[in-house]
Amino acid sequence: MKEGDSFVRGIVSGSILWPEDIAESQMAKNDDSLVIRLTDGSQSMLLPGDIERPSERTILAENENIGANFLKVAHHGSKTSTIEPFLSSSHPAFAAISAGRDNSFGHPSPEVVERLEAAGIRIYRTDRDGAITAATDGQTLTVNTFLHANP
């Protein structure tokens, strides 16, 4: 799938925000990650894979609506992603960062965590909370973790 594609599965719809059409012969890189915005009723989730700043800027320039209740933070919370304009445009209530404990890359970046905290976003982290599950019935969104019972 590529930018501009969409799909519907039951009552859930999905919009592909990235990547642009790329040749199969290209070597895959972080900025080639599939970016999906899922919508179920009044709830939405933004799943940006491992994209970095350049892709975030392009997505912002080409899409009016990237708003989401839940954000899977791009690129494991790397400092190369989740720029302030992307975060303020998506304006999630919840964010999940997938990063291994004591990983050699230092993910998540303290700068990204501070940016999320400053925006008042409830942060979940796999290195701290274990597996993260976000579920919706189309009206409400619940987030649970394996290691902690979070409301």
Short mmCIF file of C-alpha atoms in Angstrom, two decimals:
data_model
loop_
_atom_site.label_atom_id
_atom_site.label_comp_id
_atom_site.label_asym_id
_atom_site.label_seq_id
_atom_site.Cartn_x
_atom_site.Cartn_y
_atom_site.Cartn_z
CA MET A 1 0.00 0.00 0.00
CA LYS A 2 1.06 3.60 -0.47
CA GLU A 3 0.07 7.15 0.34
CA GLY A 4 -3.52 7.88 -0.64
CA ASP A 5 -4.75 4.29 -0.36
CA SER A 6 -7.53 3.44 2.07
CA PHE A 7 -9.45 0.42 3.26
CA VAL A 8 -12.49 -0.56 5.32
CA ARG A 9 -12.73 -3.69 7.48
CA GLY A 10 -16.12 -3.90 9.12
CA ILE A 11 -16.61 -0.59 10.95
CA VAL A 12 -12.89 0.27 11.00
CA SER A 13 -11.46 2.43 8.23
CA GLY A 14 -7.83 3.04 7.46
CA SER A 15 -5.99 5.73 5.55
CA ILE A 16 -2.44 5.29 4.33
CA LEU A 17 -0.53 8.54 4.87
CA TRP A 18 2.90 7.29 3.82
CA PRO A 19 5.03 6.18 1.95
CA GLU A 20 4.93 7.67 -1.47
CA ASP A 21 5.12 5.08 -4.21
CA ILE A 22 8.60 3.51 -4.00
CA ALA A 23 10.30 1.05 -6.28
CA GLU A 24 10.52 -2.50 -4.97
CA SER A 25 14.21 -2.59 -5.86
CA GLN A 26 15.03 0.17 -3.36
CA MET A 27 16.67 -0.74 -0.10
CA ALA A 28 14.11 -0.16 2.64
CA LYS A 29 14.86 2.58 5.16
CA ASN A 30 13.05 4.00 8.17
CA ASP A 31 11.34 6.71 6.15
CA ASP A 32 9.74 4.03 3.94
CA SER A 33 7.62 2.80 6.86
CA LEU A 34 3.90 2.42 6.34
CA VAL A 35 1.96 5.13 8.18
CA ILE A 36 -1.66 4.22 8.89
CA ARG A 37 -4.45 6.25 10.51
CA LEU A 38 -7.20 3.92 11.76
CA THR A 39 -10.68 5.18 12.62
CA ASP A 40 -13.44 3.40 14.53
CA GLY A 41 -16.41 5.61 15.34
CA SER A 42 -15.13 8.64 17.25
CA GLN A 43 -11.78 7.04 18.04
CA SER A 44 -8.63 7.02 15.94
CA MET A 45 -5.10 5.66 16.09
CA LEU A 46 -2.01 6.89 14.27
CA LEU A 47 0.65 4.26 13.57
CA PRO A 48 3.71 5.91 11.97
CA GLY A 49 6.21 3.03 11.97
CA ASP A 50 9.82 4.24 11.96
CA ILE A 51 9.39 7.45 9.96
CA GLU A 52 11.64 10.40 10.71
CA ARG A 53 11.42 14.19 10.44
CA PRO A 54 11.40 14.49 6.62
CA SER A 55 8.43 12.13 6.27
CA GLU A 56 6.60 13.77 9.17
CA ARG A 57 6.97 17.16 7.48
CA THR A 58 5.71 15.80 4.15
CA ILE A 59 2.72 14.10 5.80
CA LEU A 60 1.81 17.37 7.54
CA ALA A 61 2.06 19.30 4.28
CA GLU A 62 -0.14 16.83 2.38
CA ASN A 63 -2.84 15.87 4.93
CA GLU A 64 -5.37 18.02 6.70
CA ASN A 65 -6.28 15.42 9.28
CA ILE A 66 -3.74 13.35 11.15
CA GLY A 67 -5.53 13.80 14.49
CA ALA A 68 -5.64 10.71 16.66
CA ASN A 69 -6.61 9.70 20.17
CA PHE A 70 -3.74 7.21 20.29
CA LEU A 71 -0.25 7.58 18.82
CA LYS A 72 2.31 4.83 18.44
CA VAL A 73 5.40 7.05 18.73
CA ALA A 74 7.55 6.80 15.62
CA HIS A 75 10.98 5.15 15.51
CA HIS A 76 10.97 3.88 19.11
CA GLY A 77 10.96 7.45 20.46
CA SER A 78 14.15 8.37 18.60
CA LYS A 79 15.16 12.03 18.61
CA THR A 80 14.92 11.88 14.79
CA SER A 81 11.11 11.61 14.98
CA THR A 82 7.97 13.02 16.61
CA ILE A 83 8.70 16.66 15.81
CA GLU A 84 6.57 19.21 17.65
CA PRO A 85 4.36 20.15 14.66
CA PHE A 86 3.60 16.46 14.01
CA LEU A 87 2.74 15.94 17.66
CA SER A 88 0.58 19.05 17.95
CA SER A 89 -1.27 18.19 14.72
CA SER A 90 -1.99 14.62 15.80
CA HIS A 91 -2.83 15.81 19.36
CA PRO A 92 -3.21 12.36 20.97
CA ALA A 93 -4.43 11.71 24.50
CA PHE A 94 -2.30 8.55 24.72
CA ALA A 95 1.06 7.58 23.25
CA ALA A 96 2.93 4.28 23.19
CA ILE A 97 6.68 3.99 22.80
CA SER A 98 8.04 0.60 21.77
CA ALA A 99 11.63 0.30 23.01
CA GLY A 100 13.62 -2.46 24.65
CA ARG A 101 14.88 -1.94 28.18
CA ASP A 102 18.49 -0.67 28.27
CA ASN A 103 18.71 -0.71 24.46
CA SER A 104 21.98 0.39 22.88
CA PHE A 105 20.30 3.27 21.00
CA GLY A 106 19.13 5.02 24.17
CA HIS A 107 15.49 4.92 23.05
CA PRO A 108 13.30 6.63 23.90
CA SER A 109 15.01 9.98 23.60
CA PRO A 110 14.55 12.18 26.70
CA GLU A 111 13.71 15.05 24.31
CA VAL A 112 10.78 13.13 22.82
CA VAL A 113 9.52 12.03 26.25
CA GLU A 114 9.69 15.65 27.47
CA ARG A 115 7.80 16.80 24.35
CA LEU A 116 5.05 14.25 25.00
CA GLU A 117 4.85 15.18 28.69
CA ALA A 118 4.71 18.91 27.91
CA ALA A 119 1.74 18.22 25.62
CA GLY A 120 -0.09 16.47 28.50
CA ILE A 121 -0.10 13.09 26.75
CA ARG A 122 -0.36 9.90 28.84
CA ILE A 123 2.76 7.93 27.92
CA TYR A 124 3.09 4.15 27.88
CA ARG A 125 6.48 2.51 27.29
CA THR A 126 7.27 -1.12 26.60
CA ASP A 127 10.64 -0.83 28.36
CA ARG A 128 8.83 0.16 31.54
CA ASP A 129 5.27 -1.18 31.18
CA GLY A 130 5.68 -4.33 29.08
CA ALA A 131 3.27 -5.11 26.25
CA ILE A 132 0.77 -2.34 25.49
CA THR A 133 -2.76 -2.94 24.24
CA ALA A 134 -5.01 -0.17 22.93
CA ALA A 135 -8.63 -1.11 22.26
CA THR A 136 -11.74 0.79 21.27
CA ASP A 137 -15.43 0.12 20.87
CA GLY A 138 -15.71 3.20 18.66
CA GLN A 139 -16.80 5.38 21.58
CA THR A 140 -14.08 4.95 24.20
CA LEU A 141 -10.41 4.03 24.05
CA THR A 142 -8.73 1.93 26.70
CA VAL A 143 -5.02 1.28 27.07
CA ASN A 144 -3.67 -1.55 29.19
CA THR A 145 -0.18 -2.82 29.86
CA PHE A 146 1.19 -6.20 30.79
CA LEU A 147 3.24 -5.10 33.82
CA HIS A 148 0.96 -2.43 35.27
CA ALA A 149 -2.78 -2.03 35.45
CA ASN A 150 -3.27 1.47 34.01
CA PRO A 151 -6.74 2.99 33.69
#
